[in-house]
Every structure is written in structure tokens, then in C-alpha cells.
Coordinates of C-alpha atoms (C1' of nucleotides) in Angstrom, one line a residue:
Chain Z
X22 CA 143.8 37.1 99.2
X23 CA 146.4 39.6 97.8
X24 CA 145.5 42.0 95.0
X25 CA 146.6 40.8 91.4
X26 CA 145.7 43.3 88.9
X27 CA 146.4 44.0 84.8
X28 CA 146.7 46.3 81.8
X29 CA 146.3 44.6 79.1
X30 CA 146.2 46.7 75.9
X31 CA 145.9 45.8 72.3
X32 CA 149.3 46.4 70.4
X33 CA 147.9 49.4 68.0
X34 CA 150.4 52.6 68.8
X35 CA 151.1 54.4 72.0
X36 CA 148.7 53.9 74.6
X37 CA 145.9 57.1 74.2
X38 CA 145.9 59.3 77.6
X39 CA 142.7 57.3 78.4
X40 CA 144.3 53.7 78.5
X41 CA 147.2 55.6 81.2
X42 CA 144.5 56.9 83.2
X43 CA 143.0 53.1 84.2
X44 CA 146.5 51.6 84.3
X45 CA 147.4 54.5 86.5
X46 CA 144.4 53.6 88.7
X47 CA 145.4 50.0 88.4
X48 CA 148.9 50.4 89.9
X49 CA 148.2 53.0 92.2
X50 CA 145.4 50.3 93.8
X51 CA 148.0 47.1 93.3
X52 CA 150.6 49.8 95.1
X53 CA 148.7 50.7 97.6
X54 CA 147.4 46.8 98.3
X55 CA 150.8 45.5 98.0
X56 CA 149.9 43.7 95.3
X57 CA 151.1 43.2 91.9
X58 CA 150.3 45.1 88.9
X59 CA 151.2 42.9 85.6
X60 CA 151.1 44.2 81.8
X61 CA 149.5 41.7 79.4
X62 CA 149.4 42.5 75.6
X63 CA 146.2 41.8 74.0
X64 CA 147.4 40.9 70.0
X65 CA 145.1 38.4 69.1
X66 CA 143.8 40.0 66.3
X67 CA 147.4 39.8 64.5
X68 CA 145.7 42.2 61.3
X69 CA 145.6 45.4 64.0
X70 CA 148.5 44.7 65.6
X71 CA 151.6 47.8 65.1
X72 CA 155.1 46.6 65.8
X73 CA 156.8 49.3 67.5
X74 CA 153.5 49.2 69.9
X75 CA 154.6 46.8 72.4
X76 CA 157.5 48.7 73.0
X77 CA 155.6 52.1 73.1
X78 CA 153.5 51.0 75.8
X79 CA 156.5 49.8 78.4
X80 CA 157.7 53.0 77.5
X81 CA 155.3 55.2 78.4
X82 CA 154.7 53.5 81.9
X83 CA 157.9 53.6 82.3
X84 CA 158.4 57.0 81.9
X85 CA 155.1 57.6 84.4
X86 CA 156.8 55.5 87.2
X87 CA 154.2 52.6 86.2
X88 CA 156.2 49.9 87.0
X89 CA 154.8 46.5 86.5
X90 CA 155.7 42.9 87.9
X91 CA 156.7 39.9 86.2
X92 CA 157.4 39.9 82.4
X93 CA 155.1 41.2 80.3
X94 CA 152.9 38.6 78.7
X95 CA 151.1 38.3 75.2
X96 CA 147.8 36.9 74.7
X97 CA 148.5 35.2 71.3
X98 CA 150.9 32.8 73.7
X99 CA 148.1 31.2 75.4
X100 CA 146.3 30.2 72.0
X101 CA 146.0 26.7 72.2
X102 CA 144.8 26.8 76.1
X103 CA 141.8 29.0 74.7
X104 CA 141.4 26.0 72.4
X105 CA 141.5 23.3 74.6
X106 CA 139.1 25.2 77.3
X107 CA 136.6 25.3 74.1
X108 CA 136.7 22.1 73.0
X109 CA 136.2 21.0 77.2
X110 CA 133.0 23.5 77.0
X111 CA 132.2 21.8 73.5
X112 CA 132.3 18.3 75.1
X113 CA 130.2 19.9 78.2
X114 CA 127.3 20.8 75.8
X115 CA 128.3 24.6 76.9
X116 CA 129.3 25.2 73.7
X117 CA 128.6 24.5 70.1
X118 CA 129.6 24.4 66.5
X119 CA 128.6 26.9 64.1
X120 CA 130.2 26.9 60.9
X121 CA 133.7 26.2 61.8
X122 CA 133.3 28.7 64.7
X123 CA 132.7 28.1 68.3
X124 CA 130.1 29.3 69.9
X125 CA 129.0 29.6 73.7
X126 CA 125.6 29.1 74.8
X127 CA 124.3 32.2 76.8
X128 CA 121.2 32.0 78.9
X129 CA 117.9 34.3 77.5
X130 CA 116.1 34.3 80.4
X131 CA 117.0 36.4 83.8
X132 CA 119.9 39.2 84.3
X133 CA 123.8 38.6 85.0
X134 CA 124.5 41.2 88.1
X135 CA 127.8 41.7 89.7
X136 CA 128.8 44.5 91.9
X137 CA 131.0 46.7 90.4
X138 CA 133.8 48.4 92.5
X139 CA 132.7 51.9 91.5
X140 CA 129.5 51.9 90.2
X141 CA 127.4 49.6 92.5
X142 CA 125.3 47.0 91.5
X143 CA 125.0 46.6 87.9
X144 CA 122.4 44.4 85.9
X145 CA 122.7 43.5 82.6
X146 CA 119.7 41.4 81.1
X147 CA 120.6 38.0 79.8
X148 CA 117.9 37.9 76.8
X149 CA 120.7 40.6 75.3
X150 CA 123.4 38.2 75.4
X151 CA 124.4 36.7 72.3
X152 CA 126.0 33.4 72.0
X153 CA 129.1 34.7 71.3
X154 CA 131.7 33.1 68.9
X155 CA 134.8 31.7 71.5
X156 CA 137.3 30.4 68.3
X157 CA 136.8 31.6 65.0
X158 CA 136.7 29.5 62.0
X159 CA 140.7 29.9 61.5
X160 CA 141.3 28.5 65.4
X161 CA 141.9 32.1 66.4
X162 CA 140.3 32.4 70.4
X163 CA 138.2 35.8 70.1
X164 CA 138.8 39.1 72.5
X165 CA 135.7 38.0 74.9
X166 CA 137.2 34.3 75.2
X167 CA 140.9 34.8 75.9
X168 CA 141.2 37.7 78.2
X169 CA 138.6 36.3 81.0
X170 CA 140.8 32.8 80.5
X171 CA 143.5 35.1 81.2
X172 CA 142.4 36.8 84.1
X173 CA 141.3 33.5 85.0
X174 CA 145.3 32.0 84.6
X175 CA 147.0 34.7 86.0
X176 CA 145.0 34.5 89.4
X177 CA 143.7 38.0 88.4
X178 CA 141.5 39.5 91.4
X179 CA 140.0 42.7 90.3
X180 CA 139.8 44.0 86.8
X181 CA 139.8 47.5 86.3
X182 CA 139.3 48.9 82.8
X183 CA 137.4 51.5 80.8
X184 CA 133.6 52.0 81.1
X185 CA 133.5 50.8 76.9
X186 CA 133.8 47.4 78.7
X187 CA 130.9 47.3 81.0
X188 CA 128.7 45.5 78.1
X189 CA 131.4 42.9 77.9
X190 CA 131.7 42.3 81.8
X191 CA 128.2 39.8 81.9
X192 CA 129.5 37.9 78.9
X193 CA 133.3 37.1 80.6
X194 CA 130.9 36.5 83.6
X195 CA 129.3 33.9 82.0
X196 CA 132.1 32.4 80.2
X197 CA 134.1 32.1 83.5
X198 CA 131.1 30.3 84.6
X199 CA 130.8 27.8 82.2
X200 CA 134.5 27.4 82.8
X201 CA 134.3 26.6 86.2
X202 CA 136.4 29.1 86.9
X203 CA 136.7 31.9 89.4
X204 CA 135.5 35.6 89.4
X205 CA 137.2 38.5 89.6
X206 CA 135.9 41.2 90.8
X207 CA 134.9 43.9 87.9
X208 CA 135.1 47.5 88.3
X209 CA 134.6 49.7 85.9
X210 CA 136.4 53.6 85.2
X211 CA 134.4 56.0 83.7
X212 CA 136.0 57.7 80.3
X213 CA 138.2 60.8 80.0
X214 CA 136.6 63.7 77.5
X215 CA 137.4 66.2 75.5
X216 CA 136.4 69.9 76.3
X217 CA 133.3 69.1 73.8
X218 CA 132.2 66.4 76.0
X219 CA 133.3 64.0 73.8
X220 CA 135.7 61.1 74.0
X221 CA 139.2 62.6 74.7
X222 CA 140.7 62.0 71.0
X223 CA 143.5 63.6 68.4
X224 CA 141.5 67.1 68.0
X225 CA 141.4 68.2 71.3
X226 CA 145.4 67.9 71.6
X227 CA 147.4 65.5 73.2
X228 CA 146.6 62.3 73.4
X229 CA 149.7 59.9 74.3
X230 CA 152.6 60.1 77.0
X231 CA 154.3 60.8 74.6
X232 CA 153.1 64.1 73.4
X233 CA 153.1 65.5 76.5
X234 CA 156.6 64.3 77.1
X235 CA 157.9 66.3 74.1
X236 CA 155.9 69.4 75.4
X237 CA 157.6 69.7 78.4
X238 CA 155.1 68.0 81.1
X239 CA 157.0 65.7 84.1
X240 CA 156.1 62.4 84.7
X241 CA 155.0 63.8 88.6
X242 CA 152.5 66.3 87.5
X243 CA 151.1 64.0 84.7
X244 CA 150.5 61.6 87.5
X245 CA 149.1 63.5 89.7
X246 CA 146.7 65.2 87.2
X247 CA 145.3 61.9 85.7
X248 CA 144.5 60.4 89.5
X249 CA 142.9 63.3 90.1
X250 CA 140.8 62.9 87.2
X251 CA 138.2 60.5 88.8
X252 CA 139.4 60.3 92.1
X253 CA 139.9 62.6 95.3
X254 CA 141.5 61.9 98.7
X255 CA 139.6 64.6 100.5
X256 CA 138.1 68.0 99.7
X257 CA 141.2 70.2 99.5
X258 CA 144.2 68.3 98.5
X259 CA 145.4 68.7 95.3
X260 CA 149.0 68.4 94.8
X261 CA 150.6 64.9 95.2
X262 CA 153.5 63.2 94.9
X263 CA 153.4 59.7 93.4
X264 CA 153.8 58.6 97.0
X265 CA 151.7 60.6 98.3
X266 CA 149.3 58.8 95.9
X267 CA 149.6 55.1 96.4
X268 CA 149.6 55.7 100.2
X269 CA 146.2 57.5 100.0
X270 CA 144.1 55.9 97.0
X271 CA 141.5 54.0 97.9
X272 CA 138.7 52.3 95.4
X273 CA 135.6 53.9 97.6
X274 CA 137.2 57.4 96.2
X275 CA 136.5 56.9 92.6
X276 CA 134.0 58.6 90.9
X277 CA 132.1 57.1 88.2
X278 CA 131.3 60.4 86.0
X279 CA 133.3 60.8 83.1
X280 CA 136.0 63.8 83.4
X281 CA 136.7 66.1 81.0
X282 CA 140.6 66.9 80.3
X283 CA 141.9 70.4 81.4
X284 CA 145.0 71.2 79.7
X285 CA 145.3 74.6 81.5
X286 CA 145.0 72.7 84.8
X287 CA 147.5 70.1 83.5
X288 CA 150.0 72.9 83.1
X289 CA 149.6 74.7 86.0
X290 CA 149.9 71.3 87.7
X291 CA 153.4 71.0 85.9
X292 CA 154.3 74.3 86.8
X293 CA 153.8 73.5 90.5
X294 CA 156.3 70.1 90.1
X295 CA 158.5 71.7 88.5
X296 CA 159.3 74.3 90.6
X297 CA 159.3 71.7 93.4
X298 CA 162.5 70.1 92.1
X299 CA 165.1 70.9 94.1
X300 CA 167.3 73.5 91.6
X301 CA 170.4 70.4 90.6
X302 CA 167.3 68.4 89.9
X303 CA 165.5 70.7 87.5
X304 CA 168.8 71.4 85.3
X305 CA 169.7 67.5 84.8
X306 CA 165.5 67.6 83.6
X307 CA 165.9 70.7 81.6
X308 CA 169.1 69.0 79.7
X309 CA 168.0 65.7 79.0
X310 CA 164.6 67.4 77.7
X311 CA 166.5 69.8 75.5
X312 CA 169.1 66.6 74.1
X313 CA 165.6 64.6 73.8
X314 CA 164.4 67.5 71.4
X315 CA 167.5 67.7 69.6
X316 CA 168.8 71.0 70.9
X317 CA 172.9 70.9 71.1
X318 CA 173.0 73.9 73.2
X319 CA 175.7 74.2 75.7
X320 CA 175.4 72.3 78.5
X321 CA 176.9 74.2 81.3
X322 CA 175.2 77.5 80.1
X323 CA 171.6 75.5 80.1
X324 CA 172.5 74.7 83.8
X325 CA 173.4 78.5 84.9
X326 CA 170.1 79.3 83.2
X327 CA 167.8 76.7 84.4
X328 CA 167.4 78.7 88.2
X329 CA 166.1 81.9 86.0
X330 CA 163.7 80.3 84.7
X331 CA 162.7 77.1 87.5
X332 CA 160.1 79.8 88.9
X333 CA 158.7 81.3 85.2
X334 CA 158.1 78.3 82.9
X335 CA 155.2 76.0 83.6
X336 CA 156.5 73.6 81.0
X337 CA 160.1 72.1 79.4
X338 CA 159.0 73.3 76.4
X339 CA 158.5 76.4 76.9
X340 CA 162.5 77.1 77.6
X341 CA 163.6 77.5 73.6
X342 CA 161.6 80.4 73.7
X343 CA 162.0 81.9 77.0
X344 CA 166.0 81.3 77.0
X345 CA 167.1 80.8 73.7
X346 CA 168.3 84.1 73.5
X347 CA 171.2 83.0 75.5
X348 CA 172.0 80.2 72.7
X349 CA 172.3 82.4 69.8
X350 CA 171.5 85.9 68.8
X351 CA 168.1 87.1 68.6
X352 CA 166.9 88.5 64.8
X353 CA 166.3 91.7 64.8
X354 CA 164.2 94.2 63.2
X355 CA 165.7 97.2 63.4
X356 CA 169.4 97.5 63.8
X357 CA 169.9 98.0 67.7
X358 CA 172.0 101.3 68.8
X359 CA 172.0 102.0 72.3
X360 CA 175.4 103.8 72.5
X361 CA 174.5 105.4 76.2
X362 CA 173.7 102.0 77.4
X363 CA 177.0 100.6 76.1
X364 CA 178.9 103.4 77.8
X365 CA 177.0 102.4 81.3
X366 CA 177.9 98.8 81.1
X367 CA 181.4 99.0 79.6
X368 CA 182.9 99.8 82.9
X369 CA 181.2 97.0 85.0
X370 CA 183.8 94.9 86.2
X371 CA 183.1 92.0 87.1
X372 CA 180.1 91.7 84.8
X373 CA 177.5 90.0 87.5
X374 CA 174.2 90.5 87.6
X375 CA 174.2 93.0 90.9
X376 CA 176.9 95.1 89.5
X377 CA 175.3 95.1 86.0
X378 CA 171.9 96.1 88.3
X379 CA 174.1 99.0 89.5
X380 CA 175.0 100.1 86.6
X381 CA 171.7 100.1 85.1
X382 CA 169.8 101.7 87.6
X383 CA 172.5 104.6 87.6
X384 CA 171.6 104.9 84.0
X385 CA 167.9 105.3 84.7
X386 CA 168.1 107.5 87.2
X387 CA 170.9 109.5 85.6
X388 CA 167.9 110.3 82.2
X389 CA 165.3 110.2 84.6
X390 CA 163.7 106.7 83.7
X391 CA 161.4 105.0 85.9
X392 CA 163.2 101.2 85.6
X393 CA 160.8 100.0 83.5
X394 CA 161.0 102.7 80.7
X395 CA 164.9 101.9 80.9
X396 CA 164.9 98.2 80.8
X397 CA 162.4 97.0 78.4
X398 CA 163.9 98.6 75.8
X399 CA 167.3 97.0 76.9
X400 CA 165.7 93.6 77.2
X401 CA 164.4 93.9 73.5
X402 CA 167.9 94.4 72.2
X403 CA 169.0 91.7 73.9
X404 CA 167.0 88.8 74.1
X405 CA 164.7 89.9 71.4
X406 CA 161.7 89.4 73.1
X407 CA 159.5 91.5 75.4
X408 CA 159.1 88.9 77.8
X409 CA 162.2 87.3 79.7
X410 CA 164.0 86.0 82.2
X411 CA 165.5 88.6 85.0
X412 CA 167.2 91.1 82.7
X413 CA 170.7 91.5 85.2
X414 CA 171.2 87.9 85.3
X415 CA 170.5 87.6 81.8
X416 CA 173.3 90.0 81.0
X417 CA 175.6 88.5 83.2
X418 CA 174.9 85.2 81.3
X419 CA 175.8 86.4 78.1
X420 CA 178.7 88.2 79.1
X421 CA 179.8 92.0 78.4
X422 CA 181.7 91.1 75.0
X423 CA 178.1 89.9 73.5
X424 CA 175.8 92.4 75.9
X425 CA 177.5 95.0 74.3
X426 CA 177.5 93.7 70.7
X427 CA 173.6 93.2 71.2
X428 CA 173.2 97.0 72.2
X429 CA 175.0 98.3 69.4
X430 CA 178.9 98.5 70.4
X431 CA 181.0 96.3 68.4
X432 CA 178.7 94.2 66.6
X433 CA 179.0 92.2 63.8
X434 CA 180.5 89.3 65.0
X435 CA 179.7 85.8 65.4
X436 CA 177.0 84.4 67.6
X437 CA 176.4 83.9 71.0
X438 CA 177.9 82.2 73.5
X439 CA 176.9 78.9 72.8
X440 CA 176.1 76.9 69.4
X441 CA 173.4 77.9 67.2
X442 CA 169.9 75.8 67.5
X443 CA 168.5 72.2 66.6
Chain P
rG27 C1' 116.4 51.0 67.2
rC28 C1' 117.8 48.1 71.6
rC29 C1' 120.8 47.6 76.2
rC30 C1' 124.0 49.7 79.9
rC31 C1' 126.3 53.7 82.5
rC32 C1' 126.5 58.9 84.1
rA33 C1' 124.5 63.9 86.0
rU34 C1' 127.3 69.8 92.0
rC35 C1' 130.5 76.5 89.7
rG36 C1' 133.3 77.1 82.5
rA37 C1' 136.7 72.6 84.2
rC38 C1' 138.4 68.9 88.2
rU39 C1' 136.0 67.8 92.6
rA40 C1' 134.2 67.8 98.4
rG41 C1' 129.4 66.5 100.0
rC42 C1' 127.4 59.7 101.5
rG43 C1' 119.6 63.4 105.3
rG44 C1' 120.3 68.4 109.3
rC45 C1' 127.5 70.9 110.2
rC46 C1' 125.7 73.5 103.1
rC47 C1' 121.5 80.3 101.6
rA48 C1' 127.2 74.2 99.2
rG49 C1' 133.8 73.8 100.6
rG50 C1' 138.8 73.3 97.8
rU51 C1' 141.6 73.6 93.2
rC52 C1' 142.3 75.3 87.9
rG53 C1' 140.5 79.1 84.8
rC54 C1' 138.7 84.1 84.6
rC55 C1' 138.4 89.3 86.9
rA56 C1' 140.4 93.1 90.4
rC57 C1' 144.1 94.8 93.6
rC58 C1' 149.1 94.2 96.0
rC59 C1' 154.3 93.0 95.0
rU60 C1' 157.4 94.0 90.7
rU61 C1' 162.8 95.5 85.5
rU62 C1' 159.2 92.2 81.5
rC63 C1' 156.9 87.5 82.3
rA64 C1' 156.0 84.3 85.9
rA65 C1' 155.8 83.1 91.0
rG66 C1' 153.6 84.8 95.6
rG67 C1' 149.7 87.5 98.5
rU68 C1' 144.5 89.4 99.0
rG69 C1' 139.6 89.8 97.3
rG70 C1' 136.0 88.4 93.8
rU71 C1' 133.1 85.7 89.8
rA72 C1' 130.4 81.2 89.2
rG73 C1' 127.1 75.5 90.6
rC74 C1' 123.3 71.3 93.2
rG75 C1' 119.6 69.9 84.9
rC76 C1' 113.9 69.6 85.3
rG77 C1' 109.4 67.5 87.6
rG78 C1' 107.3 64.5 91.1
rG79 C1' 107.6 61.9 95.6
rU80 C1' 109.7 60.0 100.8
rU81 C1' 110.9 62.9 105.3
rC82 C1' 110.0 67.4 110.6
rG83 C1' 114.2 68.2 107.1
rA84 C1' 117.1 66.6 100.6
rA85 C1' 122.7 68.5 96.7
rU86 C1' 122.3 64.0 99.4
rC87 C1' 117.1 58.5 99.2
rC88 C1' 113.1 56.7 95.3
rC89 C1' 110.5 57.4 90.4
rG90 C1' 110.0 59.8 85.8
rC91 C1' 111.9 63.3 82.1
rU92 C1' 115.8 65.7 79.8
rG93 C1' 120.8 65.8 78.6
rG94 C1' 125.5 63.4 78.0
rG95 C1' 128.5 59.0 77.4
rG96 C1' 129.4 53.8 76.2
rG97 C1' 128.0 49.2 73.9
rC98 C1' 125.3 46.0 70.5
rA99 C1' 131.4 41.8 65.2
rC100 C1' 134.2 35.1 63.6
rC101 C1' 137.7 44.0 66.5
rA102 C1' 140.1 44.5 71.0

RNA sequence: GCCCCCAUCGACUAGCGGCCCAGGUCGCCACCCUUUCAAGGUGGUAGCGCGGGUUCGAAUCCCGCUGGGGGCACCA
């Protein structure tokens, strides 16, 4: 039997880092299987249900490489088989009337067990089962009634969600049952926390795709991070690429401890895939992140700066401030007078970054500088900041006319090179 | 309150009875390299929650405790 698997969230906003994490683990298992992976939306309760939400979700998994089979389906579509199946289970006696509602009768005596795909053997007792409401007294089929029906429709083979679900598992259990119909098998992922130890939520940063999107993270080390998160292929591999991934994950691997969120891993992660990309790659990313965040800088100047910065910025985001100098001219404090350092670069000719080396390092030896004393205070008149990309290729990026307007000589004018930000 | 799940360095984890006085990665610290910052290199810091068993032998199996998490709707 070929693996069939789902994600089927509820239409409320963008899908929270934890919802990603189990439909990451989903796909990579359907991948890995060669089976299919489908995306069901979950919007019976019409009152919760956020508009834009539907479209959020396909566009975070499509961003992460996610991609799912078949069109996506909605839950609200299958309404009046949920009714039927309830009025079959009414006329069976497995079901019963109770004030407009539908109820199912549960057992009380004995435990539901199924063996879960990461956790083992799990018992739940029966006495603890309620008989749970299947339609509600507007003909609305509840969350507990349509999604095993679903599972049940679209042939799915092994649900895999969120340990919030476990108590839910022996009730769609016993409803498939009365059903007739067959079981999946159940497995359940344990939760993603917060550095408290809580659930991962809004205070402890970034929750969605799509935060971490606009901060600069790749799809690749995003990926990577979250499957680790849970799961392991052995004991010394940590960096992955999505293919790397769906060949090696395996069920057996998953853990079933909850895992606490390490943004600082995270971005060292992102660091690593990012340097990876091979250097044509990383500008065309570094562009369409800075258009994304609305920066108009110049194009062709954001590609001659993206190799001197590929090996010193762990995130997208982080470029504005790293580079921006080259965009437009730093504010300054103190009016910048360098006069001597003017005169060494005047005469470079052309102005590239091993002549403007030359030049530079004549000047420090000529005043008796170790190179450090003479460029920091070069690289603060120019880029404003203490911390920067290589100084000589900077320079040579900016071009004598503004290097020399930044140290003092002929300033006044204009901007940079390129168009001011945002 | 009741039910279920979980438990190895600060964090992610390897470990599925002897290979472990516990290995890898992030972080942190030190040193090297170095025009800043990174990257890279080297070394270091730090852990099996507690108590009982089982066994020749337990991080690994069992029980209890403690701690943490999740769930108990005509929400999903």
C-alpha cells in the first residue's frame, strides 16, 4: 500500500512554525515513500475562518519547497457526506439524537489502544470518552466527525499531526469504527517550545514562514533546522540539503520529546546555506530579498557587493546594515577631514581594490601605523560604521569621486552611488 | 480535578544492556589567522532529574516520585 499523507490546517492566518514543522515531517515521509502528500483545509467552523489564510498557507509551503499533490481540498465541501454518514450511524443505533445534535455512542468500559508511529503503544481509557456531538444542531459536521471521514475518503494511510491531538486519536478511532471504515495509522509529533519551555508562541519571536522570510532566513536552512528539530539521521550530521533529507528520513528517527526552538542555531544554520550558494545564486537571492523589502537600491551594485558579504552575513537581513553604506551616504557625527588620506588615494589609477590596498598600506607605513590603527578610522568615514565589509573593495565599490568626498575632499555633493533607501 | 504524553550538556541530539568515567552540532570561553566583522583552524566548558528494582553489568529494561507538556466544547 503506497503512503497517502495530509496537512490539513484550519484557515485562521499563516500557519505558526509549529503547524510547518509536522507538515514538513509529513512531506519529507510522503517524499521519501513516494507517496503523496495532499493539503486539506479544515474551515468548518466558518466563524474562525480568516480569508487571506488559505492562500497564506500555500504560500508558505511553497516557499519551503513543500509541494503538495492534487488540488487543495476544503473540508466544508464534504458537508453533506458527513451528514449522510450520520444519519447511516443514526439508523445503525451508533448514533443518536440529542437536542437537534448528533451524537455518537462511545463505549465506557475497556481502553482504545493503537500503536502510534513514534510513541509506541498508546492506551487511552474508554470510560473518558464522551459521546461526542457528530452534526451540530445547525447541520454543521463537527472537527472530530469530518476529518477521520476525510482521512477515511482520501484513502489517507498515516496521519501525522501535533501531540494536542493524541486525546482526539481514540475518538476518530472509534468513529471510523462505527463507520465501517478503515484505519489509518496514527502517529503523533511532539510540540515545538519556546526557550521558557513553553509552547513556541508570538513572545519568543518568530512564529510564521513568514517572519523569518522577511528576516533574511532561506527556505534551505529553515528546512533543514525544523527536521532536525525532532529527528536525526545519525549522530553527527547536521547540515542537509532538502535532498539530502527526503532520501534519509525515516519514521523510526523521530523523537517524541518536545524541542525547544534555537534561534541562534537557526541562524548559524542560515549562515552555513547561505554561503553554500554558489556566488550568481546568492546575488539573484540577495536582490529579490531586498525588492521583497522594498529597497530600490541599484541592482548591479547589490550584485558586485553580494561576494563581500556571501562569507560575513548569516542572514538577508542583515545586508541594509552591513552594506548600505554603498547605497547612500552614511550620517555622520563629526564632519570627516582626512586630507592625508585623500592625497594617498587621489593618485590611484585604476581605483581597484589591490591598488587602493597599495596605496593604503603605503600610507600606514609611511606615519608608522600598524594597518589597523590606519584603516578603522578610514572605514568609519566611509561606511559609517565600525564593522564592515573588506575596506579595499569597499572603496573600489564606491568609487574615488565619492571615497574621496567621504574623507573630506570635495564634499558636499549629492549622494552615493546609487538611490537613496526604502 | 481527571486523562494522556514526555524526561541525556544552557539548546538540538547520538545512544535502542557491556564499544559510554557518554559522541556530534549550536551557544559560550581561550588561542591562532586577520584591515573591522565574519568565516576558518585548534583547544576547552558543560549532561544521563530523584529513588527503588531486574541483571554479572543500566543512560539504556520495570515501578514509583518529581518536573515539564498536551487534552478534557454543538473550536479546530
Amino acid at each position: 500500500m503506497s503512503v497517502v499523507v495530509r496537512m490539513a490546517p484550519s484557515p485562521t492566518g499563516f500557519p505558526h512554525i509549529g503547524l510547518v514543522h509536522t507538515a514538513l515531517f509529513n512531506w519529507l515521509f510522503a517524499r521519501h515513500e513516494g507517496g503523496e502528500f495532499r493539503l486539506r483545509i479544515e474551515n468548518t467552523d466558518t466563524s474562525r475562518e480568516v480569508e487571506e489564510a488559505t492562500q497564506q498557507i500555500q504560500d508558505s509551503l511553497s516557499w519551503l519547497g513543500l509541494d503538495w499533490d492534487g488540488d487543495v481540498t476544503f473540508q466544508l465541501d464534504r458537508m453533506e457526506r458527513c451528514k449522510e454518514e450520520a444519519h447511516r450511524l443514526l439508523e445503525e443505533g451508533k448514533a443518536y439524537e440529542d437536542e437537534g445534535a448528533i451524537r455518537v455512542r462511545m463505549p465506557d468500559e475497556g481502553v482504545t489502544v493503537w500503536d502510534d508511529l513514534i510513541r509506541g503503544r498508546i492506551e487511552y481509557p474508554n470510560e473518558k470518552l464522551e459521546d461526542l456531538v457528530l452534526v451540530r444542531g445547525d447541520g454543521r459536521p463537527t472537527y472530530n466527525f469530518a476529518s477521520p471521514i476525510e482521512d477515511w475518503l482520501d484513502g489517507i494511510t498515516h496521519v501525522l499531526r501535533g501531540e494536542d491531538h493524541i486525546s482526539n486519536t481514540p475518538k476518530q478511532i472509534r468513529i471510523l469504527e462505527a463507520l465501517g471504515a478503515p484505519l489509518p495509522a496514527y502517529g503523533h509529533v511532539a510540540n515545538i517550545l519556546g526557550a521558557d519551555g513553553k509552547k513556541l508562541s508570538k513572545r519568543h519571536g518568530a512564529t510564521s514562514v513568514e517572519e523569518f522570510r522577511a528576516q533574511g532566513y532561506i527556505p534551505e536552512a529553515l528546512v533543514n533546522f525544523l527536521a532536525l528539530l525532532g529527528w536525526s539521521y545519525d549522530d553527527k550530521t547536521t547540515v542537509m540539503s532538502r535532498d539530502e533529507l527526503v532520501e534519509r528520513f525515516t519514521l523510526e528517527r523521530v523523537g517524541a520529546s518536545p524541542a525547544v526552538f534555537d534561534f541562534a542555531k537557526l541562524e548559524w544554520l542560515n549562515g552555513v546555506h547561505l554561503r553554500a550558494l554558489p556566488p550568481d545564486e546568492y546575488a539573484d537571492r540577495l536582490v529579490a530579498y531586498l525588492r521583497e523589502q522594498g529597497y530600490e537600491w541599484d541592482e548591479e551594485l547589490i550584485r558586485r557587493a553580494a561576494p563581500l558579504v556571501q562569507e560575513k552575513i548569516a542572514t538577508l537581513g542583515e545586508f541594509p546594515q552591513f552594506a548600505g553604506f554603498l547605497f547612500a551616504r552614511p550620517a555622520q557625527a563629526e564632519p570627516v577631514d582626512m586630507p592625508e588620506v585623500a592625497e594617498a588615494l587621489e593618485p590611484v589609477e585604476p581605483f581597484t581594490s589591490e591598488r587602493i590596498e597599495a596605496a593604503l598600506r603605503g600610507f600606514a607605513e609611511q606615519h608608522g601605523l600598524k594597518p589597523r590603527e590606519a584603516f578603522q578610522p578610514i572605514r568609519l568615514a566611509v561606511t559609517g560604521s565600525k564593522i564592515s565589509p573588506g575596506l579595499f573593495e569597499s572603496l573600489e565599490l564606491l568609487g574615488k569621486e565619492e571615497t574621496l568626498a567621504r574623507v573630506g575632499r570635495g564634499s558636499g555633493r549629492g549622494g552615493a552611488s546609487g538611490s537613496s533607501a526604502r
